[in-house]
PDB file of C-alpha atoms and ligand atoms in Angstrom:
ATOM      1  CA  MET Z1395      25.275   0.640 -86.799  1.00 68.00           C
ATOM      2  CA  HIS Z1396      24.245   4.810 -86.100  1.00 79.00           C
ATOM      3  CA  THR Z1397      21.526   5.711 -88.390  1.00 91.00           C
ATOM      4  CA  LEU Z1398      22.280   9.168 -89.235  1.00 97.00           C
ATOM      5  CA  LYS Z1399      19.140  12.113 -89.966  1.00 98.00           C
ATOM      6  CA  SER Z1400      19.659  14.258 -92.952  1.00 98.00           C
ATOM      7  CA  ALA Z1401      18.533  18.089 -92.447  1.00 97.00           C
ATOM      8  CA  SER Z1402      14.905  17.603 -93.610  1.00 98.00           C
ATOM      9  CA  GLU Z1403      14.728  14.780 -90.896  1.00 98.00           C
ATOM     10  CA  ILE Z1404      15.514  16.625 -88.198  1.00 98.00           C
ATOM     11  CA  GLU Z1405      13.063  19.303 -89.060  1.00 98.00           C
ATOM     12  CA  ILE Z1406      10.670  16.492 -88.820  1.00 98.00           C
ATOM     13  CA  MET Z1407      11.489  15.014 -85.669  1.00 98.00           C
ATOM     14  CA  ALA Z1408      11.276  18.929 -84.276  1.00 98.00           C
ATOM     15  CA  GLU Z1409       8.239  19.275 -85.065  1.00 98.00           C
ATOM     16  CA  GLY Z1410       7.100  15.907 -83.155  1.00 98.00           C
ATOM     17  CA  GLY Z1411       9.234  17.161 -80.219  1.00 98.00           C
ATOM     18  CA  ARG Z1412       7.513  20.315 -80.182  1.00 98.00           C
ATOM     19  CA  ILE Z1413       4.200  18.077 -80.041  1.00 98.00           C
ATOM     20  CA  LEU Z1414       5.958  15.854 -77.395  1.00 98.00           C
ATOM     21  CA  ALA Z1415       7.006  19.181 -75.291  1.00 98.00           C
ATOM     22  CA  THR Z1416       3.512  20.749 -75.458  1.00 98.00           C
ATOM     23  CA  VAL Z1417       1.684  17.627 -74.082  1.00 98.00           C
ATOM     24  CA  LEU Z1418       4.535  16.897 -71.004  1.00 98.00           C
ATOM     25  CA  LYS Z1419       3.796  20.777 -70.021  1.00 98.00           C
ATOM     26  CA  ARG Z1420       0.069  20.119 -69.781  1.00 98.00           C
ATOM     27  CA  VAL Z1421       0.303  16.970 -67.658  1.00 98.00           C
ATOM     28  CA  ARG Z1422       2.706  18.208 -65.736  1.00 98.00           C
ATOM     29  CA  THR Z1423       0.401  21.226 -64.056  1.00 98.00           C
ATOM     30  CA  GLU Z1424      -1.760  17.911 -63.989  1.00 98.00           C
ATOM     31  CA  THR Z1425       0.675  16.059 -61.772  1.00 98.00           C
ATOM     32  CA  LYS Z1426      -0.907  17.342 -58.150  1.00 98.00           C
ATOM     33  CA  VAL Z1427      -2.129  15.303 -54.833  1.00 98.00           C
ATOM     34  CA  GLY Z1428      -5.019  12.936 -55.236  1.00 98.00           C
ATOM     35  CA  VAL Z1429      -5.059  12.570 -58.685  1.00 98.00           C
ATOM     36  CA  THR Z1430      -4.551   8.998 -60.046  1.00 98.00           C
ATOM     37  CA  THR Z1431      -1.275   8.181 -62.230  1.00 98.00           C
ATOM     38  CA  LYS Z1432      -3.965   6.434 -64.559  1.00 98.00           C
ATOM     39  CA  HIS Z1433      -5.170  10.141 -65.041  1.00 98.00           C
ATOM     40  CA  LEU Z1434      -1.864  11.257 -66.297  1.00 98.00           C
ATOM     41  CA  ASP Z1435      -1.981   8.697 -69.278  1.00 98.00           C
ATOM     42  CA  SER Z1436      -5.266   8.868 -70.320  1.00 98.00           C
ATOM     43  CA  LEU Z1437      -4.729  12.741 -70.844  1.00 98.00           C
ATOM     44  CA  SER Z1438      -1.289  11.970 -72.557  1.00 98.00           C
ATOM     45  CA  ARG Z1439      -2.905   9.404 -74.547  1.00 98.00           C
ATOM     46  CA  GLU Z1440      -5.946  11.988 -75.954  1.00 98.00           C
ATOM     47  CA  LEU Z1441      -3.680  14.743 -76.359  1.00 98.00           C
ATOM     48  CA  ILE Z1442      -1.199  12.772 -78.255  1.00 98.00           C
ATOM     49  CA  LYS Z1443      -4.341  11.635 -80.382  1.00 97.00           C
ATOM     50  CA  GLU Z1444      -5.529  15.201 -80.805  1.00 97.00           C
ATOM     51  CA  SER Z1445      -2.444  16.149 -81.958  1.00 97.00           C
ATOM     52  CA  GLY Z1446      -2.137  13.703 -84.488  1.00 96.00           C
ATOM     53  CA  ALA Z1447       0.839  11.980 -83.400  1.00 98.00           C
ATOM     54  CA  LEU Z1448       1.183   8.178 -81.692  1.00 98.00           C
ATOM     55  CA  PRO Z1449       1.859   7.137 -78.750  1.00 98.00           C
ATOM     56  CA  ALA Z1450       5.565   5.458 -78.664  1.00 97.00           C
ATOM     57  CA  PHE Z1451       5.422   3.539 -75.473  1.00 96.00           C
ATOM     58  CA  LEU Z1452       1.822   1.943 -75.808  1.00 96.00           C
ATOM     59  CA  GLY Z1453       2.384  -1.547 -76.754  1.00 94.00           C
ATOM     60  CA  TYR Z1454       6.179  -1.697 -76.979  1.00 94.00           C
ATOM     61  CA  ARG Z1455       8.674  -4.269 -75.202  1.00 90.00           C
ATOM     62  CA  SER Z1456      11.791  -2.950 -73.836  1.00 83.00           C
ATOM     63  CA  THR Z1457      14.417  -4.895 -73.235  1.00 79.00           C
ATOM     64  CA  GLY Z1458      14.137  -6.903 -69.724  1.00 77.00           C
ATOM     65  CA  SER Z1459      10.244  -6.449 -69.819  1.00 83.00           C
ATOM     66  CA  LYS Z1460       7.980  -9.267 -69.242  1.00 84.00           C
ATOM     67  CA  LYS Z1461       5.261  -8.199 -71.215  1.00 90.00           C
ATOM     68  CA  PRO Z1462       4.668  -4.958 -73.466  1.00 94.00           C
ATOM     69  CA  PHE Z1463       4.210  -1.773 -71.780  1.00 95.00           C
ATOM     70  CA  PRO Z1464       0.441  -1.121 -71.271  1.00 95.00           C
ATOM     71  CA  ALA Z1465      -0.145   2.434 -71.453  1.00 97.00           C
ATOM     72  CA  THR Z1466       1.210   5.781 -73.281  1.00 98.00           C
ATOM     73  CA  LEU Z1467       2.642   7.450 -70.448  1.00 98.00           C
ATOM     74  CA  CYS Z1468       5.193   6.276 -67.517  1.00 98.00           C
ATOM     75  CA  VAL Z1469       4.665   7.294 -64.315  1.00 98.00           C
ATOM     76  CA  SER Z1470       7.591   6.481 -61.860  1.00 98.00           C
ATOM     77  CA  ILE Z1471       7.110   7.550 -57.990  1.00 98.00           C
ATOM     78  CA  ASN Z1472       9.919   7.980 -55.662  1.00 98.00           C
ATOM     79  CA  GLU Z1473      12.520   5.496 -55.285  1.00 98.00           C
ATOM     80  CA  VAL Z1474      10.787   3.821 -59.079  1.00 98.00           C
ATOM     81  CA  VAL Z1475      13.170   5.456 -61.536  1.00 98.00           C
ATOM     82  CA  VAL Z1476      11.563   4.522 -65.017  1.00 97.00           C
ATOM     83  CA  HIS Z1477       8.589   2.313 -66.800  1.00 96.00           C
ATOM     84  CA  GLY Z1478       6.287   2.567 -63.896  1.00 97.00           C
ATOM     85  CA  GLN Z1479       2.972   1.405 -65.409  1.00 96.00           C
ATOM     86  CA  PRO Z1480       0.145   4.072 -64.224  1.00 97.00           C
ATOM     87  CA  SER Z1481      -2.760   2.394 -62.306  1.00 97.00           C
ATOM     88  CA  LYS Z1482      -5.268   4.054 -59.675  1.00 97.00           C
ATOM     89  CA  MET Z1483      -2.664   4.837 -57.049  1.00 96.00           C
ATOM     90  CA  GLU Z1484      -3.352   8.873 -56.288  1.00 98.00           C
ATOM     91  CA  ILE Z1485      -0.491  11.217 -56.020  1.00 98.00           C
ATOM     92  CA  LYS Z1486       0.391  12.184 -52.484  1.00 98.00           C
ATOM     93  CA  ASP Z1487       2.111  15.225 -50.987  1.00 98.00           C
ATOM     94  CA  GLY Z1488       5.534  15.030 -50.952  1.00 98.00           C
ATOM     95  CA  ASP Z1489       6.125  12.768 -54.075  1.00 98.00           C
ATOM     96  CA  ILE Z1490       9.021  12.725 -56.389  1.00 98.00           C
ATOM     97  CA  VAL Z1491       6.952  11.986 -59.974  1.00 98.00           C
ATOM     98  CA  LYS Z1492       8.931  11.026 -63.121  1.00 98.00           C
ATOM     99  CA  LEU Z1493       6.863  11.220 -66.060  1.00 98.00           C
ATOM    100  CA  ASP Z1494       8.527   9.954 -69.745  1.00 98.00           C
ATOM    101  CA  LEU Z1495       6.687  10.261 -72.990  1.00 98.00           C
ATOM    102  CA  GLY Z1496       7.419   9.423 -76.244  1.00 98.00           C
ATOM    103  CA  LEU Z1497       5.457   9.528 -79.329  1.00 98.00           C
ATOM    104  CA  ARG Z1498       6.330   8.710 -83.034  1.00 98.00           C
ATOM    105  CA  TYR Z1499       5.445  11.770 -85.586  1.00 98.00           C
ATOM    106  CA  ARG Z1500       5.655  10.822 -89.533  1.00 98.00           C
ATOM    107  CA  GLY Z1501       7.438   8.209 -89.032  1.00 98.00           C
ATOM    108  CA  PHE Z1502      10.243   9.519 -86.402  1.00 98.00           C
ATOM    109  CA  TYR Z1503       9.976   8.875 -82.559  1.00 98.00           C
ATOM    110  CA  LEU Z1504      10.997  11.521 -80.039  1.00 98.00           C
ATOM    111  CA  ASP Z1505      11.019  10.993 -76.477  1.00 98.00           C
ATOM    112  CA  SER Z1506      11.580  12.795 -73.294  1.00 98.00           C
ATOM    113  CA  ALA Z1507      10.950  12.859 -69.238  1.00 98.00           C
ATOM    114  CA  ILE Z1508      10.690  15.127 -66.731  1.00 98.00           C
ATOM    115  CA  THR Z1509      10.926  14.680 -62.663  1.00 98.00           C
ATOM    116  CA  VAL Z1510       7.866  16.708 -60.943  1.00 98.00           C
ATOM    117  CA  PRO Z1511       8.274  17.500 -57.324  1.00 98.00           C
ATOM    118  CA  VAL Z1512       4.804  17.666 -56.118  1.00 98.00           C
ATOM    119  CA  GLY Z1513       3.756  19.476 -52.690  1.00 97.00           C
ATOM    120  CA  LYS Z1514       6.085  19.573 -49.500  1.00 97.00           C
ATOM    121  CA  VAL Z1515       8.890  17.338 -50.757  1.00 96.00           C
ATOM    122  CA  PRO Z1516      11.645  15.110 -48.019  1.00 93.00           C
ATOM    123  CA  ALA Z1517      14.730  17.000 -47.704  1.00 91.00           C
ATOM    124  CA  GLY Z1518      17.467  16.753 -50.146  1.00 95.00           C
ATOM    125  CA  ALA Z1519      14.808  15.976 -53.003  1.00 97.00           C
ATOM    126  CA  SER Z1520      14.724  19.778 -54.209  1.00 97.00           C
ATOM    127  CA  LYS Z1521      18.574  18.731 -55.174  1.00 98.00           C
ATOM    128  CA  LEU Z1522      18.359  15.952 -56.462  1.00 98.00           C
ATOM    129  CA  ILE Z1523      15.695  16.838 -58.972  1.00 98.00           C
ATOM    130  CA  SER Z1524      18.111  20.163 -59.775  1.00 98.00           C
ATOM    131  CA  VAL Z1525      21.247  18.590 -60.255  1.00 98.00           C
ATOM    132  CA  THR Z1526      19.966  15.438 -62.400  1.00 98.00           C
ATOM    133  CA  LYS Z1527      18.133  18.687 -64.289  1.00 98.00           C
ATOM    134  CA  LYS Z1528      21.540  20.714 -64.510  1.00 98.00           C
ATOM    135  CA  ALA Z1529      23.771  17.152 -65.253  1.00 98.00           C
ATOM    136  CA  LEU Z1530      21.158  16.956 -68.685  1.00 98.00           C
ATOM    137  CA  ASP Z1531      21.929  20.581 -69.544  1.00 98.00           C
ATOM    138  CA  LEU Z1532      25.504  20.141 -68.848  1.00 98.00           C
ATOM    139  CA  ALA Z1533      25.640  16.602 -70.870  1.00 98.00           C
ATOM    140  CA  ILE Z1534      23.476  18.158 -73.891  1.00 98.00           C
ATOM    141  CA  GLN Z1535      26.243  20.829 -74.330  1.00 98.00           C
ATOM    142  CA  GLU Z1536      29.128  17.768 -74.980  1.00 98.00           C
ATOM    143  CA  ALA Z1537      26.597  16.329 -77.936  1.00 98.00           C
ATOM    144  CA  LYS Z1538      28.556  17.865 -80.533  1.00 97.00           C
ATOM    145  CA  PRO Z1539      30.822  17.332 -83.391  1.00 97.00           C
ATOM    146  CA  GLY Z1540      34.482  16.414 -82.279  1.00 95.00           C
ATOM    147  CA  LYS Z1541      33.346  14.958 -78.790  1.00 98.00           C
ATOM    148  CA  THR Z1542      32.460  11.153 -78.191  1.00 98.00           C
ATOM    149  CA  LEU Z1543      30.141   9.762 -76.458  1.00 98.00           C
ATOM    150  CA  GLY Z1544      32.202   9.523 -72.958  1.00 98.00           C
ATOM    151  CA  HIS Z1545      32.304  13.206 -72.812  1.00 98.00           C
ATOM    152  CA  ILE Z1546      28.402  13.325 -72.258  1.00 98.00           C
ATOM    153  CA  GLY Z1547      29.111  10.151 -70.122  1.00 98.00           C
ATOM    154  CA  HIS Z1548      32.039  12.234 -67.963  1.00 98.00           C
ATOM    155  CA  ALA Z1549      29.777  15.914 -67.933  1.00 98.00           C
ATOM    156  CA  VAL Z1550      26.627  13.909 -66.193  1.00 98.00           C
ATOM    157  CA  GLN Z1551      28.670  11.641 -63.874  1.00 98.00           C
ATOM    158  CA  SER Z1552      31.166  14.203 -62.637  1.00 98.00           C
ATOM    159  CA  TYR Z1553      28.534  16.841 -61.972  1.00 98.00           C
ATOM    160  CA  VAL Z1554      26.404  14.085 -59.879  1.00 97.00           C
ATOM    161  CA  GLU Z1555      29.032  12.654 -57.810  1.00 96.00           C
ATOM    162  CA  LYS Z1556      30.652  15.802 -57.388  1.00 97.00           C
ATOM    163  CA  ASN Z1557      26.866  16.456 -55.132  1.00 97.00           C
ATOM    164  CA  GLU Z1558      27.150  13.155 -53.845  1.00 95.00           C
ATOM    165  CA  PHE Z1559      24.500  11.526 -55.650  1.00 97.00           C
ATOM    166  CA  SER Z1560      24.743   8.427 -58.092  1.00 97.00           C
ATOM    167  CA  VAL Z1561      23.782   8.092 -61.501  1.00 97.00           C
ATOM    168  CA  VAL Z1562      21.909   4.565 -62.154  1.00 97.00           C
ATOM    169  CA  ARG Z1563      24.665   2.931 -64.232  1.00 96.00           C
ATOM    170  CA  SER Z1564      22.957  -0.108 -65.918  1.00 95.00           C
ATOM    171  CA  LEU Z1565      19.848   2.049 -67.857  1.00 96.00           C
ATOM    172  CA  THR Z1566      21.062   4.446 -70.692  1.00 97.00           C
ATOM    173  CA  GLY Z1567      20.165   6.393 -73.153  1.00 98.00           C
ATOM    174  CA  HIS Z1568      19.745   6.089 -76.853  1.00 98.00           C
ATOM    175  CA  GLY Z1569      19.981   6.883 -80.486  1.00 98.00           C
ATOM    176  CA  ILE Z1570      16.557   7.708 -81.621  1.00 98.00           C
ATOM    177  CA  GLY Z1571      15.259   8.126 -85.224  1.00 98.00           C
ATOM    178  CA  ARG Z1572      12.930   5.609 -87.023  1.00 97.00           C
ATOM    179  CA  GLY Z1573      13.264   3.934 -83.851  1.00 97.00           C
ATOM    180  CA  LEU Z1574      12.178   4.098 -80.741  1.00 97.00           C
ATOM    181  CA  HIS Z1575      15.615   2.990 -79.182  1.00 96.00           C
ATOM    182  CA  GLU Z1576      18.349   2.834 -81.591  1.00 97.00           C
ATOM    183  CA  ASP Z1577      22.312   2.598 -81.601  1.00 96.00           C
ATOM    184  CA  PRO Z1578      24.469   3.786 -79.382  1.00 97.00           C
ATOM    185  CA  SER Z1579      23.770   3.697 -75.496  1.00 97.00           C
ATOM    186  CA  VAL Z1580      24.078   6.943 -73.877  1.00 98.00           C
ATOM    187  CA  PHE Z1581      26.105   5.803 -70.901  1.00 98.00           C
ATOM    188  CA  ASN Z1582      25.884   8.470 -68.051  1.00 98.00           C
ATOM    189  CA  PHE Z1583      29.018   7.644 -66.790  1.00 98.00           C
ATOM    190  CA  GLY Z1584      32.698   7.786 -68.655  1.00 98.00           C
ATOM    191  CA  LYS Z1585      35.773   9.290 -69.936  1.00 98.00           C
ATOM    192  CA  PRO Z1586      35.846  12.176 -72.429  1.00 98.00           C
ATOM    193  CA  GLY Z1587      37.725  10.810 -75.347  1.00 97.00           C
ATOM    194  CA  THR Z1588      36.523   7.041 -74.876  1.00 98.00           C
ATOM    195  CA  GLY Z1589      33.547   5.679 -76.965  1.00 97.00           C
ATOM    196  CA  ASP Z1590      32.042   6.382 -80.129  1.00 96.00           C
ATOM    197  CA  GLU Z1591      32.585  10.150 -82.135  1.00 97.00           C
ATOM    198  CA  ILE Z1592      30.080  12.177 -81.846  1.00 98.00           C
ATOM    199  CA  VAL Z1593      28.936  13.176 -85.884  1.00 97.00           C
ATOM    200  CA  VAL Z1594      26.552  15.510 -87.227  1.00 98.00           C
ATOM    201  CA  GLY Z1595      23.341  13.809 -87.993  1.00 98.00           C
ATOM    202  CA  MET Z1596      23.258  11.457 -84.993  1.00 98.00           C
ATOM    203  CA  VAL Z1597      19.687  12.262 -82.910  1.00 98.00           C
ATOM    204  CA  LEU Z1598      20.354  10.700 -79.184  1.00 98.00           C
ATOM    205  CA  ALA Z1599      18.052  10.796 -76.119  1.00 98.00           C
ATOM    206  CA  ILE Z1600      20.547  11.867 -73.761  1.00 98.00           C
ATOM    207  CA  GLU Z1601      18.379  10.593 -70.170  1.00 98.00           C
ATOM    208  CA  PRO Z1602      20.996  10.942 -66.338  1.00 98.00           C
ATOM    209  CA  MET Z1603      18.804   8.926 -63.748  1.00 98.00           C
ATOM    210  CA  VAL Z1604      20.117   9.709 -60.665  1.00 98.00           C
ATOM    211  CA  ALA Z1605      19.473   8.295 -56.664  1.00 98.00           C
ATOM    212  CA  MET Z1606      19.684  10.273 -54.070  1.00 96.00           C
ATOM    213  CA  SER Z1607      22.515   7.577 -52.367  1.00 90.00           C
ATOM    214  CA  HIS Z1608      26.214   7.851 -52.630  1.00 86.00           C
ATOM    215  CA  PRO Z1609      28.490   6.644 -55.330  1.00 79.00           C
ATOM    216  CA  PRO Z1610      29.589   3.592 -56.295  1.00 74.00           C
ATOM    217  CA  GLU Z1611      27.197   1.574 -54.886  1.00 81.00           C
ATOM    218  CA  GLY Z1612      23.779   3.996 -54.399  1.00 87.00           C
ATOM    219  CA  GLY Z1613      23.019   3.548 -58.365  1.00 94.00           C
ATOM    220  CA  ARG Z1614      22.009  -0.256 -58.054  1.00 96.00           C
ATOM    221  CA  ILE Z1615      18.927  -0.910 -59.235  1.00 96.00           C
ATOM    222  CA  LYS Z1616      15.978  -3.557 -58.818  1.00 96.00           C
ATOM    223  CA  GLN Z1617      13.126  -4.965 -60.850  1.00 95.00           C
ATOM    224  CA  LEU Z1618       9.483  -4.960 -59.939  1.00 95.00           C
ATOM    225  CA  SER Z1619       6.998  -7.285 -60.786  1.00 93.00           C
ATOM    226  CA  ASP Z1620       5.348  -4.663 -62.896  1.00 92.00           C
ATOM    227  CA  ASP Z1621       8.696  -4.280 -65.044  1.00 93.00           C
ATOM    228  CA  SER Z1622       9.415  -0.561 -63.667  1.00 96.00           C
ATOM    229  CA  PHE Z1623      12.920  -0.344 -62.321  1.00 97.00           C
ATOM    230  CA  ALA Z1624      13.705   0.872 -58.726  1.00 97.00           C
ATOM    231  CA  ILE Z1625      16.520   2.016 -56.973  1.00 97.00           C
ATOM    232  CA  ALA Z1626      17.676  -1.188 -54.932  1.00 96.00           C
ATOM    233  CA  ASP Z1627      18.356   0.300 -51.420  1.00 95.00           C
ATOM    234  CA  GLY Z1628      14.989   2.429 -51.801  1.00 96.00           C
ATOM    235  CA  SER Z1629      16.564   5.752 -52.121  1.00 96.00           C
ATOM    236  CA  LEU Z1630      14.645   8.425 -54.051  1.00 98.00           C
ATOM    237  CA  SER Z1631      15.848   9.148 -57.926  1.00 98.00           C
ATOM    238  CA  ALA Z1632      15.272  11.342 -60.435  1.00 98.00           C
ATOM    239  CA  HIS Z1633      15.098  11.380 -64.529  1.00 98.00           C
ATOM    240  CA  PHE Z1634      15.468  14.189 -66.914  1.00 98.00           C
ATOM    241  CA  GLU Z1635      15.865  13.447 -70.817  1.00 98.00           C
ATOM    242  CA  HIS Z1636      15.984  15.389 -73.925  1.00 98.00           C
ATOM    243  CA  THR Z1637      15.935  13.842 -77.559  1.00 98.00           C
ATOM    244  CA  VAL Z1638      18.694  15.590 -79.205  1.00 98.00           C
ATOM    245  CA  ALA Z1639      20.112  16.523 -82.590  1.00 98.00           C
ATOM    246  CA  VAL Z1640      23.951  16.791 -83.504  1.00 98.00           C
ATOM    247  CA  THR Z1641      24.202  19.613 -85.983  1.00 98.00           C
ATOM    248  CA  ARG Z1642      27.078  21.523 -87.540  1.00 96.00           C
ATOM    249  CA  TYR Z1643      26.526  24.207 -85.079  1.00 96.00           C
ATOM    250  CA  GLY Z1644      26.087  22.219 -82.018  1.00 97.00           C
ATOM    251  CA  PRO Z1645      23.464  20.408 -79.844  1.00 98.00           C
ATOM    252  CA  ARG Z1646      19.909  21.445 -81.127  1.00 98.00           C
ATOM    253  CA  ILE Z1647      17.314  19.888 -78.215  1.00 98.00           C
ATOM    254  CA  LEU Z1648      14.336  18.541 -80.489  1.00 98.00           C
ATOM    255  CA  THR Z1649      11.652  18.251 -77.483  1.00 98.00           C
ATOM    256  CA  ILE Z1650      11.125  21.711 -76.634  1.00 98.00           C
ATOM    257  CA  VAL Z1651       8.351  24.284 -77.216  1.00 94.00           C
TER     258      VAL Z1651
HETATM  259 MG1  LIG M2584      11.974   8.408 -72.183  1.00 60.79          MG
HETATM  260 MG1  LIG M2585      14.648   7.088 -73.418  1.00 60.79          MG
END
C-alpha cells in the first residue's frame, strides 16, 4: 500500500530535506585524501544533532543485513556500492566515495546520496559518475502524475546502458515518509507504462546504482562480511539519490538546499 503525503507533510519533509542537503554538502567538502571514513560519520552525526533532526540509519536493520547499522552515514568506496560502514580506513587518492545519508525530522524520513571522486580517479570513473547523476535527473523528470514506476526505471536503465554501464538490479529505491523504506520499490530498470501509476502525494527515494561493467551481467552484486554490497566482478560503482515528492505540478526534489 502506498502512503500518500499531504501538502503540509511534504512541506515538513522539504524542511528536513534542506537540513540533509546542507549536512551532505558539508561532509562532501571533508571527503579528501587521508580523512578516515569514521571522521565523515562523526561529522554527519554532529551536524544532524545540531540541526535538531535524528540520524535515520543508526541502529537501522535493512533487509538482508545481519546486524543493525552502527553509524549515521554510509560510506562506500570504489566497488562497494551501498551500506559501507565507516571505519578507521583512510580515503586514498583516486577513490570513488559514495556518501549515503538519512535523517528523521518531525516524524518524517529523508534519504539522499552522492558520489564523490577524490583526487585523480581511474579512466572512465568521471564518466561513470556523471552518467549516474544524469540518470537520476532523467528519472526524477518521470516522477509525475500520469506516468508509471516503469517510466522511472526505464529512464535510468536506457541512459545507463546507452553509455555501456550496468544498473544494479537487485537493489532499489523506495517510498519514504513516516517509514524509511515504504512501498513501492522503485526499480532502476523497466518499461514505460508498466508498474504502479505515479500519483500526487507519493514521495519516492529514487536512487540509481550503476557499475562500470557491461550489461546485463555487469550489475551483479555480492554482500560482504560487514553487510555492505559490492559489485560482484569488482568494477567501480556510483550512486546518487534524492527524495522526491510528486506534486500536481510535477516532481519536487526535497533533498536540496
Ligand atoms: Mg540512501
Ligand atoms: Mg534510499
